[in-house]
Coordinates of C-alpha atoms in Angstrom, one line a residue:
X28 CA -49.9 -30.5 107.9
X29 CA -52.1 -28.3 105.3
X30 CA -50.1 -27.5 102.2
X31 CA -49.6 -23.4 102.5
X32 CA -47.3 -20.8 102.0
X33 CA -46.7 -21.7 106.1
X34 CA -46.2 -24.6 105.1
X35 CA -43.0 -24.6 103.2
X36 CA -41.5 -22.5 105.7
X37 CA -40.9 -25.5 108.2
X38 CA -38.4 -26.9 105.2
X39 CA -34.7 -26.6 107.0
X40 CA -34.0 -26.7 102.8
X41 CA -36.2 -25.6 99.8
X42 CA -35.8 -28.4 96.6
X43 CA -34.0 -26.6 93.6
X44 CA -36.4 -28.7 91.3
X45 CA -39.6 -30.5 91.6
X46 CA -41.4 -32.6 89.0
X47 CA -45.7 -32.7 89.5
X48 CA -48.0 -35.1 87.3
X49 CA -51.5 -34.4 87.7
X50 CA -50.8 -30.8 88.4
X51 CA -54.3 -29.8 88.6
X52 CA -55.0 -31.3 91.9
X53 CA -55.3 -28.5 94.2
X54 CA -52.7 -29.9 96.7
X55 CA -50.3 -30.4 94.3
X56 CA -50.7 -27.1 92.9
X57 CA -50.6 -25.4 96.4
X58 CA -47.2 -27.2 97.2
X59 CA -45.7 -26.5 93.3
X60 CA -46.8 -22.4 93.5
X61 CA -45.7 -22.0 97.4
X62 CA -42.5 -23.7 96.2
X63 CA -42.2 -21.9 93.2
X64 CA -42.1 -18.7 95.2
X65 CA -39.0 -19.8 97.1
X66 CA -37.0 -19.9 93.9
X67 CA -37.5 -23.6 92.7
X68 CA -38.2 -24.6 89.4
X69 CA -41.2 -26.6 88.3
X70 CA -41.9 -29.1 86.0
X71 CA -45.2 -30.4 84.9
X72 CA -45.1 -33.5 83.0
X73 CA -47.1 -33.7 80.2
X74 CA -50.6 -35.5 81.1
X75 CA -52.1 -38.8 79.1
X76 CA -51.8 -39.4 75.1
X77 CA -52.8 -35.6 74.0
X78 CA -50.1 -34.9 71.4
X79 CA -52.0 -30.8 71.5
X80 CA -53.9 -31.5 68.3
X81 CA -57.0 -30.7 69.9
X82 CA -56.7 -27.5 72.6
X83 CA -57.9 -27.4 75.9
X84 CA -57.0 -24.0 77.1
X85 CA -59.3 -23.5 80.2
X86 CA -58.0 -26.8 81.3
X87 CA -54.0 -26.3 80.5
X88 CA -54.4 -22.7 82.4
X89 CA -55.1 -25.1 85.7
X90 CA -52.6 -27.7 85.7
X91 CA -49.9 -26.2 83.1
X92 CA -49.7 -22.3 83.1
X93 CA -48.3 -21.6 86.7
X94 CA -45.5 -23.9 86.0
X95 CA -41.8 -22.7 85.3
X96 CA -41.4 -25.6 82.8
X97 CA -43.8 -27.8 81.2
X98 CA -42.6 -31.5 79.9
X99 CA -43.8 -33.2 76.8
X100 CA -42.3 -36.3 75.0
X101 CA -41.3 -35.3 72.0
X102 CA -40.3 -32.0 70.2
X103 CA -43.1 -32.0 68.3
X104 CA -45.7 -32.2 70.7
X105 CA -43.9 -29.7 72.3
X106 CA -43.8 -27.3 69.3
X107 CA -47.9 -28.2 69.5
X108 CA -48.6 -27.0 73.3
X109 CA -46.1 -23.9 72.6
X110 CA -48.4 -23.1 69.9
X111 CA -51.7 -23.9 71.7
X112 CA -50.9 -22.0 75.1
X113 CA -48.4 -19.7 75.1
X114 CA -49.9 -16.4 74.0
X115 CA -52.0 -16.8 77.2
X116 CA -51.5 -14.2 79.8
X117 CA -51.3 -16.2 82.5
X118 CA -48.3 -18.2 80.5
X119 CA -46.7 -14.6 80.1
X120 CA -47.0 -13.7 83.8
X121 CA -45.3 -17.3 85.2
X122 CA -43.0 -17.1 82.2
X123 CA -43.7 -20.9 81.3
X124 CA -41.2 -22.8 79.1
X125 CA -41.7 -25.8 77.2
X126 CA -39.7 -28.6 76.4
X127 CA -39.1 -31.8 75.3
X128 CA -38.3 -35.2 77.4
X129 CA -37.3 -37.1 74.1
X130 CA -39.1 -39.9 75.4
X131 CA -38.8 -43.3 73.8
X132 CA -42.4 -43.5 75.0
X133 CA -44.3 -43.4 71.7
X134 CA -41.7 -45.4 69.8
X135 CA -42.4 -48.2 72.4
X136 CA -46.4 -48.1 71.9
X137 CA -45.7 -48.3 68.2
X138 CA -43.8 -51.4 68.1
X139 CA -46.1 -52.9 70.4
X140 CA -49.4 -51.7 68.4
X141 CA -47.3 -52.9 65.1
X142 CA -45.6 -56.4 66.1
X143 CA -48.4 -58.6 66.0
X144 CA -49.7 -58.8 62.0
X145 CA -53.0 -57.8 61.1
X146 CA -55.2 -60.5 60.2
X147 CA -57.4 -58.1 57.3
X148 CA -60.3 -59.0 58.6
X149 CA -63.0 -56.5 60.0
X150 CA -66.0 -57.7 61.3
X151 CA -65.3 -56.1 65.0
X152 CA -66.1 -53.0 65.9
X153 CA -64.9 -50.8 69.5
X154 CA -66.6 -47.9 70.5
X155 CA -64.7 -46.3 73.0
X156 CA -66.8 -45.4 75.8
X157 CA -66.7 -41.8 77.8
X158 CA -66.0 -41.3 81.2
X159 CA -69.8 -40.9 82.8
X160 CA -69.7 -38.9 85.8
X161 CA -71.2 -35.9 86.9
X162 CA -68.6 -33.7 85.6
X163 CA -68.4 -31.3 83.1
X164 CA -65.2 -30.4 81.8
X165 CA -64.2 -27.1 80.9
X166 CA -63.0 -28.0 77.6
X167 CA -64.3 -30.3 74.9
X168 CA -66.9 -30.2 72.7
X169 CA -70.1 -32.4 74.5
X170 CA -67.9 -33.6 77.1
X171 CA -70.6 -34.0 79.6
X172 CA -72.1 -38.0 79.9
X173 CA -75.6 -36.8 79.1
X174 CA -74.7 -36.0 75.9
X175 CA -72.2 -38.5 75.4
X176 CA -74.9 -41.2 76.6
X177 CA -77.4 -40.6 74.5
X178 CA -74.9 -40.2 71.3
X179 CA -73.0 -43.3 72.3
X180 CA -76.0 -45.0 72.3
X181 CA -77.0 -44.2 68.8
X182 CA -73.8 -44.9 67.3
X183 CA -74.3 -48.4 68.9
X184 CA -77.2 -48.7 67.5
X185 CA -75.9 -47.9 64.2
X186 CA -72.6 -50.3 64.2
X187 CA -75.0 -53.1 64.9
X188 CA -77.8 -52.2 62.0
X189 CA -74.5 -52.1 60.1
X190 CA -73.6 -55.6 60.6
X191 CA -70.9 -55.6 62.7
X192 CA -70.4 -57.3 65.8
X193 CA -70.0 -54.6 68.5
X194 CA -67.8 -54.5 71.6
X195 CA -68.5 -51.5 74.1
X196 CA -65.4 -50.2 76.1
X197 CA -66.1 -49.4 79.4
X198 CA -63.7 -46.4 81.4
X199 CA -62.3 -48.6 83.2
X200 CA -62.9 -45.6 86.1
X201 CA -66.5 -45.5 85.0
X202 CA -67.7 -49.2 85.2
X203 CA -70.6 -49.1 87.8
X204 CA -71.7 -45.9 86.6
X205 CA -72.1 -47.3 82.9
X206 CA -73.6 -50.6 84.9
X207 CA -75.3 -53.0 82.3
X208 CA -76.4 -49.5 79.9
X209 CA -74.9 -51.1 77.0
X210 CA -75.7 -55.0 77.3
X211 CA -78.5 -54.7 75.4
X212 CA -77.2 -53.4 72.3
X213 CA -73.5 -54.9 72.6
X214 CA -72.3 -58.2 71.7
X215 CA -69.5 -57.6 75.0
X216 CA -68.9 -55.2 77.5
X217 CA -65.2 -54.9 78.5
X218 CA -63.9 -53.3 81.2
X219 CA -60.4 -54.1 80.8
X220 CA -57.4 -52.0 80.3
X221 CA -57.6 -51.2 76.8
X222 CA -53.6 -52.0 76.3
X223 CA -55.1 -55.2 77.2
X224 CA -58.1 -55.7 74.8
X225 CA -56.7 -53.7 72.1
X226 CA -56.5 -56.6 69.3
X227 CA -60.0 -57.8 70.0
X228 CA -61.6 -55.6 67.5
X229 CA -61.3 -55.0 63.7
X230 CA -62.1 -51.0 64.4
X231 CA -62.4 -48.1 66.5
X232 CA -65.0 -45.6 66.9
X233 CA -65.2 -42.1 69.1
X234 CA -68.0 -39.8 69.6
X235 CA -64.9 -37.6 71.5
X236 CA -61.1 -36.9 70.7
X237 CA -59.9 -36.4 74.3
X238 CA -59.6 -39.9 75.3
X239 CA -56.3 -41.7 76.0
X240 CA -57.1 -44.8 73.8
X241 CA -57.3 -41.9 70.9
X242 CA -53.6 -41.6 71.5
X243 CA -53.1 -45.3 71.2
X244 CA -55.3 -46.3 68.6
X245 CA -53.7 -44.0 66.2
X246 CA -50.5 -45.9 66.3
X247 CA -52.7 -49.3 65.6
X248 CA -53.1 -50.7 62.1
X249 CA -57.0 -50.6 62.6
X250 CA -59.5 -47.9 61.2
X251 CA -60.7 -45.4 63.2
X252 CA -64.0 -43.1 63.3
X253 CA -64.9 -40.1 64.9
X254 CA -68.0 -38.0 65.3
X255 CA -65.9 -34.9 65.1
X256 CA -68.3 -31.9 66.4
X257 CA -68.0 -28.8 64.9
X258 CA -66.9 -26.6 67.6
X259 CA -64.3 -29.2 68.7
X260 CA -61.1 -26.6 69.0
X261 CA -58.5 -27.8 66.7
X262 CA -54.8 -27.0 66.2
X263 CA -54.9 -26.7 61.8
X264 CA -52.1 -27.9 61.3
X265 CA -52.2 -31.3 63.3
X266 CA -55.9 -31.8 62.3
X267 CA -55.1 -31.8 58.6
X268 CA -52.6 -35.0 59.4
X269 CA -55.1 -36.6 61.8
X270 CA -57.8 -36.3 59.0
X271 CA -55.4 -39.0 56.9
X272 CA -55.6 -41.2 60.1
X273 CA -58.9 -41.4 60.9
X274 CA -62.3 -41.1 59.0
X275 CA -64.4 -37.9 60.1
X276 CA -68.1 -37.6 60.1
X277 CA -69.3 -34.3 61.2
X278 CA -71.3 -33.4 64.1
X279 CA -73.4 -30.6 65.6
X280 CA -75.6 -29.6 68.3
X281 CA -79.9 -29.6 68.0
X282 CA -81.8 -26.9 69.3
X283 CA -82.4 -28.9 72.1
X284 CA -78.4 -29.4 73.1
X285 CA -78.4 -32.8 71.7
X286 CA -75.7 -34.5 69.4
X287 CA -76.4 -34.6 66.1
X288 CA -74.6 -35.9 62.6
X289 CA -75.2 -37.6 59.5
X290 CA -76.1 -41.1 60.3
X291 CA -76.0 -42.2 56.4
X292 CA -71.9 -40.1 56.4
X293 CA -71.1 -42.6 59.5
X294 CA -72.3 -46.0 58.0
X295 CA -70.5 -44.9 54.9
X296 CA -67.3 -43.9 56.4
X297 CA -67.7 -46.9 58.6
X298 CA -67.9 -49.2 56.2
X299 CA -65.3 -47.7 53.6
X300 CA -62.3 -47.3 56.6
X301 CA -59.5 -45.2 54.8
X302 CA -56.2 -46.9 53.8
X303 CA -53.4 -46.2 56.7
X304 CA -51.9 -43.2 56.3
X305 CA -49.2 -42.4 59.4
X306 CA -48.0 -39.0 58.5
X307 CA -49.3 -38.0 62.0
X308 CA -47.9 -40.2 63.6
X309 CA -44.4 -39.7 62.3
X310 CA -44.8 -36.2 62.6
X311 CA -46.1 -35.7 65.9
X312 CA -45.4 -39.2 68.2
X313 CA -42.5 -40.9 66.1
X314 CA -40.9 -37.6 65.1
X315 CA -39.5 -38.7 61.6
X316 CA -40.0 -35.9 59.7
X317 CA -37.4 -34.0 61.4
X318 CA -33.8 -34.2 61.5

């Protein structure tokens, strides 16, 4: 039966509350706003490891903004997507609330990411690969695989000349498109789970912040790198913490739409990785700077 406003009619009883993940998906969000109408209440849980340090506003207006209430683990991620959405008029016509799950969620990944010792040595390097499809996404800065195959590439390239030996991680969503692309200039391609691989390598490196693994590497002992590009949108206040986490080397666009950045600044920061430093993560997935 399609999922329309006819639809919900045939319910003998409308739910008083519904939860939705993945809220974007048009049949989801069909059922939630036909629903919603009737008088019940709708939650959208929170999606992935974003902890709203980095805004995606064209994407939060399709699978957050319509809700009546929007679910994130911890206060302070909530205080984060309050910030980042709610002075949008589409929030201030569906009246969207946020709040907070309390989840133990983070606290979990911490003390899994922290139990096992680390061994000092760094000699293994992770680039964490992009999602290659055709897509484009709304949001993000170079979140297209053209440009994120071509800069990937390079930064490969320059892990290697650097010495280190290199493992490329595969979306595990995106393994036959990325197909044997990186063999060449990888010493391994894994397609695991990266829950799974995580301790393999020494280091990470990102050419973009909107990956999950971002949201788990952070609470790791291991460096991390980042081609951070310039029109990336940042919350301030959550970028000044992250900067403490992970080592940024700045990026651009060239006149012909290509990713560009200081390759002598990333074989620098790459081989200087900053102390750890986990004010952001006690401030925004740990919560201890609050009462």
């Amino acid at each position: 039966i399609p999922i329309t406003n006819s639809f919900v009619t045939i319910l003998k009883k409308f739910p008083e509350e519904i939860s939705i993940t993945a809220a974007g998906n048009p049949i989801r969000k069909t059922l939630a706003t036909a629903l919603q109408r009737e008088g019940t209440k709708v939650y959208v849980l929170h999606h992935g490891e974003c902890a709203g340090v980095e805004k995606y506003p064209n994407a939060h207006r399709n699978d957050g903004s319509f809700c009546n209430y929007f679910v994130c683990p911890t206060q302070q991620i909530t205080d984060n997507f309050r910030l980042n959405y709610s002075d949008s008029l589409l929030e201030k016509r569906s009246g969207t609330h946020y709040i907070s799950s309390e989840s133990s969620h983070y606290e979990n990944l911490y003390q899994r990411y922290r139990s096992s010792p680390s061994s000092g040595r760094y000699n293994t390097i992770m680039l964490i690969g992009f999602g290659m499809n055709h897509t484009r996404y709304l949001d993000g800065a170079g979140y297209f695989s053209y440009f994120q195959l071509d800069a990937q590439y390079r930064v490969a390239q320059l892990i290697k000349q650097n010495g280190y030996r290199l493992i490329y991680k595969v979306h595990p969503d995106r393994a036959d498109e990325v197909g044997e692309l990186f063999s060449g200039i990888s010493d391994h391609v894994e397609k695991k789970r990266f829950e799974d691989v995580w301790d393999c390598a020494d280091g990470y490196v990102f050419t973009h912040p909107g990956s999950t693994v971002f949201g788990h590497t952070v609470l790791t002992e291991k460096p991390m790198v980042l081609v951070d590009l310039r029109n990336n949108n940042w919350n301030e206040i959550g970028y000044k913490l992250l900067c403490l986490r992970c080592n940024m080397v700045g990026g651009n666009f060239d006149s012909d739409n290509r990713i560009i950045f200081d390759e002598t600044e990333f074989s620098e920061k790459l081989n200087n990785p900053l102390p750890l430093n986990d004010s952001y993560v006690k401030e925004f997935l740990l919560g201890e700077t609050r009462s």
